[in-house]
Coordinates of C-alpha atoms in Angstrom, one line a residue:
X59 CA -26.4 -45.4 -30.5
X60 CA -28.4 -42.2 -31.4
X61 CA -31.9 -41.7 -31.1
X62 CA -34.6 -41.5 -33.9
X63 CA -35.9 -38.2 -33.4
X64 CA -38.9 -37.8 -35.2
X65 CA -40.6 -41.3 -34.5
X66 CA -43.2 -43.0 -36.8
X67 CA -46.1 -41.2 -35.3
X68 CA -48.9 -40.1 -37.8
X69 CA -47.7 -36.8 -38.8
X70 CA -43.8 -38.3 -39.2
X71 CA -45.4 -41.1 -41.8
X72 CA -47.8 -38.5 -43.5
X73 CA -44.6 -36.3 -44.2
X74 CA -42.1 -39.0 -45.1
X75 CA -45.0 -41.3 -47.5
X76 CA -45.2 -37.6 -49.9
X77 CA -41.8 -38.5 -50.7
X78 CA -40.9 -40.5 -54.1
X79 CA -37.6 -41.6 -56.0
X80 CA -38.6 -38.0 -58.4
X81 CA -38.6 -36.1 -55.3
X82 CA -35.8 -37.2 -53.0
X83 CA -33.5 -38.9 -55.2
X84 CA -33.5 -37.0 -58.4
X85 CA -30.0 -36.9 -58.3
X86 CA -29.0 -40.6 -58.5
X87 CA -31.7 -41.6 -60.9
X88 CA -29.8 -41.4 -64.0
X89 CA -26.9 -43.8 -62.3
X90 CA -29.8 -46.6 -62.1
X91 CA -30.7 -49.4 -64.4
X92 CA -32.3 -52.9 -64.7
X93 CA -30.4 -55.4 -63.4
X94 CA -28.8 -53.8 -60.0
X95 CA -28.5 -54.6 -57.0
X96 CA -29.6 -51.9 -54.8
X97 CA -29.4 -51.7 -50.8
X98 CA -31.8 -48.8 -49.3
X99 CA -30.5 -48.2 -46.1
X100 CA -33.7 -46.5 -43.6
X101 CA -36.1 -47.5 -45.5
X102 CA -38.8 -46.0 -43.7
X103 CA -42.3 -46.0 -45.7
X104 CA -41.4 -47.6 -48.4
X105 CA -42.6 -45.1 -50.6
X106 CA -38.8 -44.0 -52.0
X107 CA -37.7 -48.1 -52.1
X108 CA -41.1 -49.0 -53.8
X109 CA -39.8 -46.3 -56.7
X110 CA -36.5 -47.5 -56.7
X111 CA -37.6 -51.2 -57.2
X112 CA -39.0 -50.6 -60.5
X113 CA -35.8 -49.3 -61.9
X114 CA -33.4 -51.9 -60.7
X115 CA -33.4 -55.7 -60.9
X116 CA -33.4 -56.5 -56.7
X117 CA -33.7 -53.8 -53.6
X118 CA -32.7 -54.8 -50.0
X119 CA -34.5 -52.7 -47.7
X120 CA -32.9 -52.2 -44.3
X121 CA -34.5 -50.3 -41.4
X122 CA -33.0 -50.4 -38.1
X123 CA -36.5 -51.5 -35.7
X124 CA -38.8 -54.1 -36.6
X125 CA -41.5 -51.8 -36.4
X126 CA -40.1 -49.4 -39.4
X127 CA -39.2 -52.6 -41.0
X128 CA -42.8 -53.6 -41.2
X129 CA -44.0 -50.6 -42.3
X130 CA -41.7 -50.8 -45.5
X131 CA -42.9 -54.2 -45.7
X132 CA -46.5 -52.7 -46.0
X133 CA -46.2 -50.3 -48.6
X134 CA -44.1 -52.8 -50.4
X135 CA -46.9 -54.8 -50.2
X136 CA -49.3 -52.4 -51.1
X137 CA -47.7 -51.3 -54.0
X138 CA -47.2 -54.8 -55.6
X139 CA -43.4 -54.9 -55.6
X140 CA -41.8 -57.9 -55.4
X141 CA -38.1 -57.2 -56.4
X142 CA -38.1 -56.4 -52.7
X143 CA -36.5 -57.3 -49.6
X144 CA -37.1 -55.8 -45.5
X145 CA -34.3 -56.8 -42.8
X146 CA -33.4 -55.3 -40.2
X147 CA -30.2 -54.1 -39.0
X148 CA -27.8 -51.5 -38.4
X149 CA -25.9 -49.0 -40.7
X150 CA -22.9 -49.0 -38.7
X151 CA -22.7 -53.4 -39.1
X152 CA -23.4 -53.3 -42.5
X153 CA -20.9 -56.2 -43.3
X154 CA -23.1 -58.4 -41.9
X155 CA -24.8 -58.5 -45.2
X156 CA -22.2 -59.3 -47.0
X157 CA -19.5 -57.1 -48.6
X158 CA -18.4 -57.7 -52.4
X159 CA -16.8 -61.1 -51.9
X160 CA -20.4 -62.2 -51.2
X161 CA -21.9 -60.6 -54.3
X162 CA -22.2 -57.0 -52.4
X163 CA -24.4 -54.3 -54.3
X164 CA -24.3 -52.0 -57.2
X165 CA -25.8 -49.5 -55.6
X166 CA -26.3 -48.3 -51.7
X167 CA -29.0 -45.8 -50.8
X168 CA -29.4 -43.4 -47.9
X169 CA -32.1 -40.5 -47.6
X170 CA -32.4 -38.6 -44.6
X171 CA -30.2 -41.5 -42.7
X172 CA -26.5 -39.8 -42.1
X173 CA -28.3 -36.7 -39.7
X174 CA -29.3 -39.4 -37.3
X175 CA -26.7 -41.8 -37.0
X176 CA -24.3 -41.9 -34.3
X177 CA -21.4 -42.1 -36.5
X178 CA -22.0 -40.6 -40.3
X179 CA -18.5 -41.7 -41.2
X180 CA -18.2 -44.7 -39.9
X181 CA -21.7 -45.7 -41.9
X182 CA -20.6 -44.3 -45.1
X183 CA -17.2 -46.9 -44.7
X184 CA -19.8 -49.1 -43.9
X185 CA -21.9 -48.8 -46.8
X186 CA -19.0 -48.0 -49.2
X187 CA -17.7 -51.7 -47.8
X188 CA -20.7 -53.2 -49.2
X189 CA -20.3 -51.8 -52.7
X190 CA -19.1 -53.8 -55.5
X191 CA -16.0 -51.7 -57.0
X192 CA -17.2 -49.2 -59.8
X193 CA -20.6 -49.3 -57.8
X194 CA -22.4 -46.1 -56.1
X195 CA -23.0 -44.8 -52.0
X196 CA -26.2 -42.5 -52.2
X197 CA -26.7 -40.4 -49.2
X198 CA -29.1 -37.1 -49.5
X199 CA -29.6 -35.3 -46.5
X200 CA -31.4 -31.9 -45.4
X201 CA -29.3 -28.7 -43.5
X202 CA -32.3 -27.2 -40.9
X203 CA -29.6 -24.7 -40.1
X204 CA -30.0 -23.4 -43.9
X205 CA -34.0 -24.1 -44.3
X206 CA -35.2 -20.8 -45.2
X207 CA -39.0 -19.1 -45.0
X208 CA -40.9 -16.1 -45.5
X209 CA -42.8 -14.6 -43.8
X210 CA -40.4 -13.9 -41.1
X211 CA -42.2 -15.5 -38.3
X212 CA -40.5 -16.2 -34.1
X213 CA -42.4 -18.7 -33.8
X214 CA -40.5 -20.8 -36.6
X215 CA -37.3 -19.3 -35.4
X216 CA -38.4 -20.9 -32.2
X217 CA -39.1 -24.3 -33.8
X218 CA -36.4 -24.6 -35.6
X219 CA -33.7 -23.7 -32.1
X220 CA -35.6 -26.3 -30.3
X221 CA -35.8 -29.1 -33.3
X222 CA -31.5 -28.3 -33.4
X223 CA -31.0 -29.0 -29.7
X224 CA -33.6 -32.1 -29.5
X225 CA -31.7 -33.5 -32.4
X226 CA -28.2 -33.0 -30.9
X227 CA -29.4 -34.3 -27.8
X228 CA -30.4 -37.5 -29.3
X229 CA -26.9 -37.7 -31.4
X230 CA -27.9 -36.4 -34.4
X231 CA -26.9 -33.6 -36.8
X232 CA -29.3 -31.6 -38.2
X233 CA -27.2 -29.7 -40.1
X234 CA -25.5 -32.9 -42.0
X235 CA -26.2 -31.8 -45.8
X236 CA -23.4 -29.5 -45.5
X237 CA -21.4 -31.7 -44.0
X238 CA -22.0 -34.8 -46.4
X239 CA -18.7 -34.3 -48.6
X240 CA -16.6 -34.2 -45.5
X241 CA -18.0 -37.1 -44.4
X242 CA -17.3 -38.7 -47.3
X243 CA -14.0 -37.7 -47.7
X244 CA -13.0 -38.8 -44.0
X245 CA -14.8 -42.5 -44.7
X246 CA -11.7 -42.4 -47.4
X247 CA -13.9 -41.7 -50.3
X248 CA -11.7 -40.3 -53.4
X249 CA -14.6 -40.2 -56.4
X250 CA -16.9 -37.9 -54.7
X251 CA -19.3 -35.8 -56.3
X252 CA -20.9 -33.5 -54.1
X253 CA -24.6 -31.3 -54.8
X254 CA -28.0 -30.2 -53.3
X255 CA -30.9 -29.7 -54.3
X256 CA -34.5 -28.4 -52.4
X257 CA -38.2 -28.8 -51.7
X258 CA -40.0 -25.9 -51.9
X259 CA -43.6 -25.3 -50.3
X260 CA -45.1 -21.8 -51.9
X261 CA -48.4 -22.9 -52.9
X262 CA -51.5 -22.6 -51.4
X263 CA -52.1 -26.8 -51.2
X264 CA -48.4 -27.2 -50.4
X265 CA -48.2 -24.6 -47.2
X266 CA -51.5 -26.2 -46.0
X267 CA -49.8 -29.1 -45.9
X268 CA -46.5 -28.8 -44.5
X269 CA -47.7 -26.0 -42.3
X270 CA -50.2 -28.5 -41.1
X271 CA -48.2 -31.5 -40.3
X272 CA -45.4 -29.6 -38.4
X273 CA -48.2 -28.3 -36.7
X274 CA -49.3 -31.5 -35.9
X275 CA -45.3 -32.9 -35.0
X276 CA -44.4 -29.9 -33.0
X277 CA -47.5 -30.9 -30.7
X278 CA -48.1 -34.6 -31.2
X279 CA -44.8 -36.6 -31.7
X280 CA -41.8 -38.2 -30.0
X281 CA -40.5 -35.0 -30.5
X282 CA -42.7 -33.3 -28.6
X283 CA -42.4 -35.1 -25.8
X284 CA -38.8 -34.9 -25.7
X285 CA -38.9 -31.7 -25.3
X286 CA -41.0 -31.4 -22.8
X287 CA -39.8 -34.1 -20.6
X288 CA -36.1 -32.9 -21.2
X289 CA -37.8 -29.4 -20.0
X290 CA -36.6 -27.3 -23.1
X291 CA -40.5 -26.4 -24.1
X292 CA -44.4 -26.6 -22.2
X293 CA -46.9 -28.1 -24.0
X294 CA -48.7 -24.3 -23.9
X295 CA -45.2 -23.0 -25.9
X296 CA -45.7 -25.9 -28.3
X297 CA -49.3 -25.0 -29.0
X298 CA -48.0 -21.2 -29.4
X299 CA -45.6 -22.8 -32.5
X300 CA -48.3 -24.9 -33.9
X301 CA -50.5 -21.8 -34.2
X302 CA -47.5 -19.8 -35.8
X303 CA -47.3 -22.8 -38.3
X304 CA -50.6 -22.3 -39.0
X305 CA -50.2 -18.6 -39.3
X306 CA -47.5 -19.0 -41.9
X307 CA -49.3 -21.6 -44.2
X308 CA -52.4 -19.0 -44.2
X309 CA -50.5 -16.3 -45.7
X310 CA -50.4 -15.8 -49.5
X311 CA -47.0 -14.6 -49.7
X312 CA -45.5 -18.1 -47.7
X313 CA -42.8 -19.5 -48.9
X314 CA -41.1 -22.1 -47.3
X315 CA -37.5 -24.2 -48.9
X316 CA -35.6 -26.8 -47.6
X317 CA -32.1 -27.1 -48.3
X318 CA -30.4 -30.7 -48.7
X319 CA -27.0 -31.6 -49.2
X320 CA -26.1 -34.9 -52.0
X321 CA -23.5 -37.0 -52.3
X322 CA -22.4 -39.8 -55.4
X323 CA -19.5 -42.0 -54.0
X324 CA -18.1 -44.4 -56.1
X325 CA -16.3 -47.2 -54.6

């Protein structure tokens, strides 16, 4: 099994609750319509499932902890949507649910999943197994090793080598959006077609606040103390790439994109 590396501390939720279905999974929306059956596999915050709900007829929501199940449950909740389903379980067992002798889904849904997996292949045969034939396997995914930024700043540089080896420590690949098509090709995937697509943080508002919450996560998250208890970083050298953070979402020529890799796979 790999580990989560980011956690669900405050500054992991405030991050991953910006996102929506218009901002993360642009490129599936036009493949979605009333009366599908959608599994959203890491469901997270809910805020991307909640979206998805109100284009389709029924979304299960799978999350792999009870605690990230409930906090799906809550925005679900929050949000009024009631087309919705929370269970938890594992990506790489997704049979359990039922493949497509037991109705299976139209659609399957993966964002920011695949990078932290332990196997990426063997989840995309798993979520391809649970896809009615003709149906779609969703999986967008960033590439840290092509996130790009301006002003040149070491203390990002420094960030980003030390986010790379927590991540591969914990089983993960941060560089998966490159690596989604091959992925999907060695799950046995034939109908693949392959994209990406970015967020991009230039504006004053937007570089206070992604600035600020990697401030916050490089100094205040289970990823923070992984790196200090695995000896790769001091708490005073974390403080150093919070201020540098800081530094960068101050300046008026910022600019700050993040590079994801998208797959369509049709079963």
């Amino acid at each position: 099994m790999s580990t989560y590396t980011h956690g669900h501390a405050e500054a992991v939720l405030r991050s991953h609750r910006w996102r929506t279905a218009a901002n993360s999974a642009a490129y599936l929306l036009p493949h979605l319509h009333a009366g599908q059956r959608l599994l959203d596999v890491g469901s997270g915050p809910g805020t991307i499932t909640a979206d998805l709900a109100r284009l389709v007829g029924e979304v299960v929501a799978l999350e792999v902890t009870d605690e990230a199940a409930d906090l799906t449950r809550a925005e679900l909740e929050r949000q009024g949507v009631t087309n919705a389903t929370v269970v938890v379980g594992d990506v790489h067992a997704l049979e359990a649910l039922g493949g497509p002798a037991a109705g299976g889904f139209d659609v399957v849904h993966a964002h920011q999943v695949l990078q932290h997996v332990a196997d990426p292949v063997a989840a995309l045969r798993q979520m391809l197994a649970v896809t009615r034939p003709g149906g779609l396997v969703a999986a967008r995914d960033s590439d840290y090793g092509h996130f790009s930024w301006h002003p040149a700043a070491p203390g990002l540089d420094r960030w980003l080598e030390l986010y790379d080896a927590a991540a591969r420590a914990n089983g993960g690949e941060p560089d998966a959006g490159r690596m989604l098509l091959a992925w999907a090709h060695a799950a046995g995937a034939t109908d693949v077609v392959a994209g990406s697509s970015t967020w991009c943080y230039a504006d004053p508002q937007d570089r206070a606040w992604w600035g600020g919450l990697w401030a916050d996560r490089i100094t205040s998250t289970m990823l923070a103390r992984q790196l200090v208890d695995e000896g790769r970083a001091s708490a005073e050298e974390l403080a150093g790439i919070a201020d540098a953070w800081r530094s960068w979402a101050a300046h008026p020529d910022g600019w700050f994109s993040v590079l994801h890799g998208e797959v369509l796979v049709r079963a």
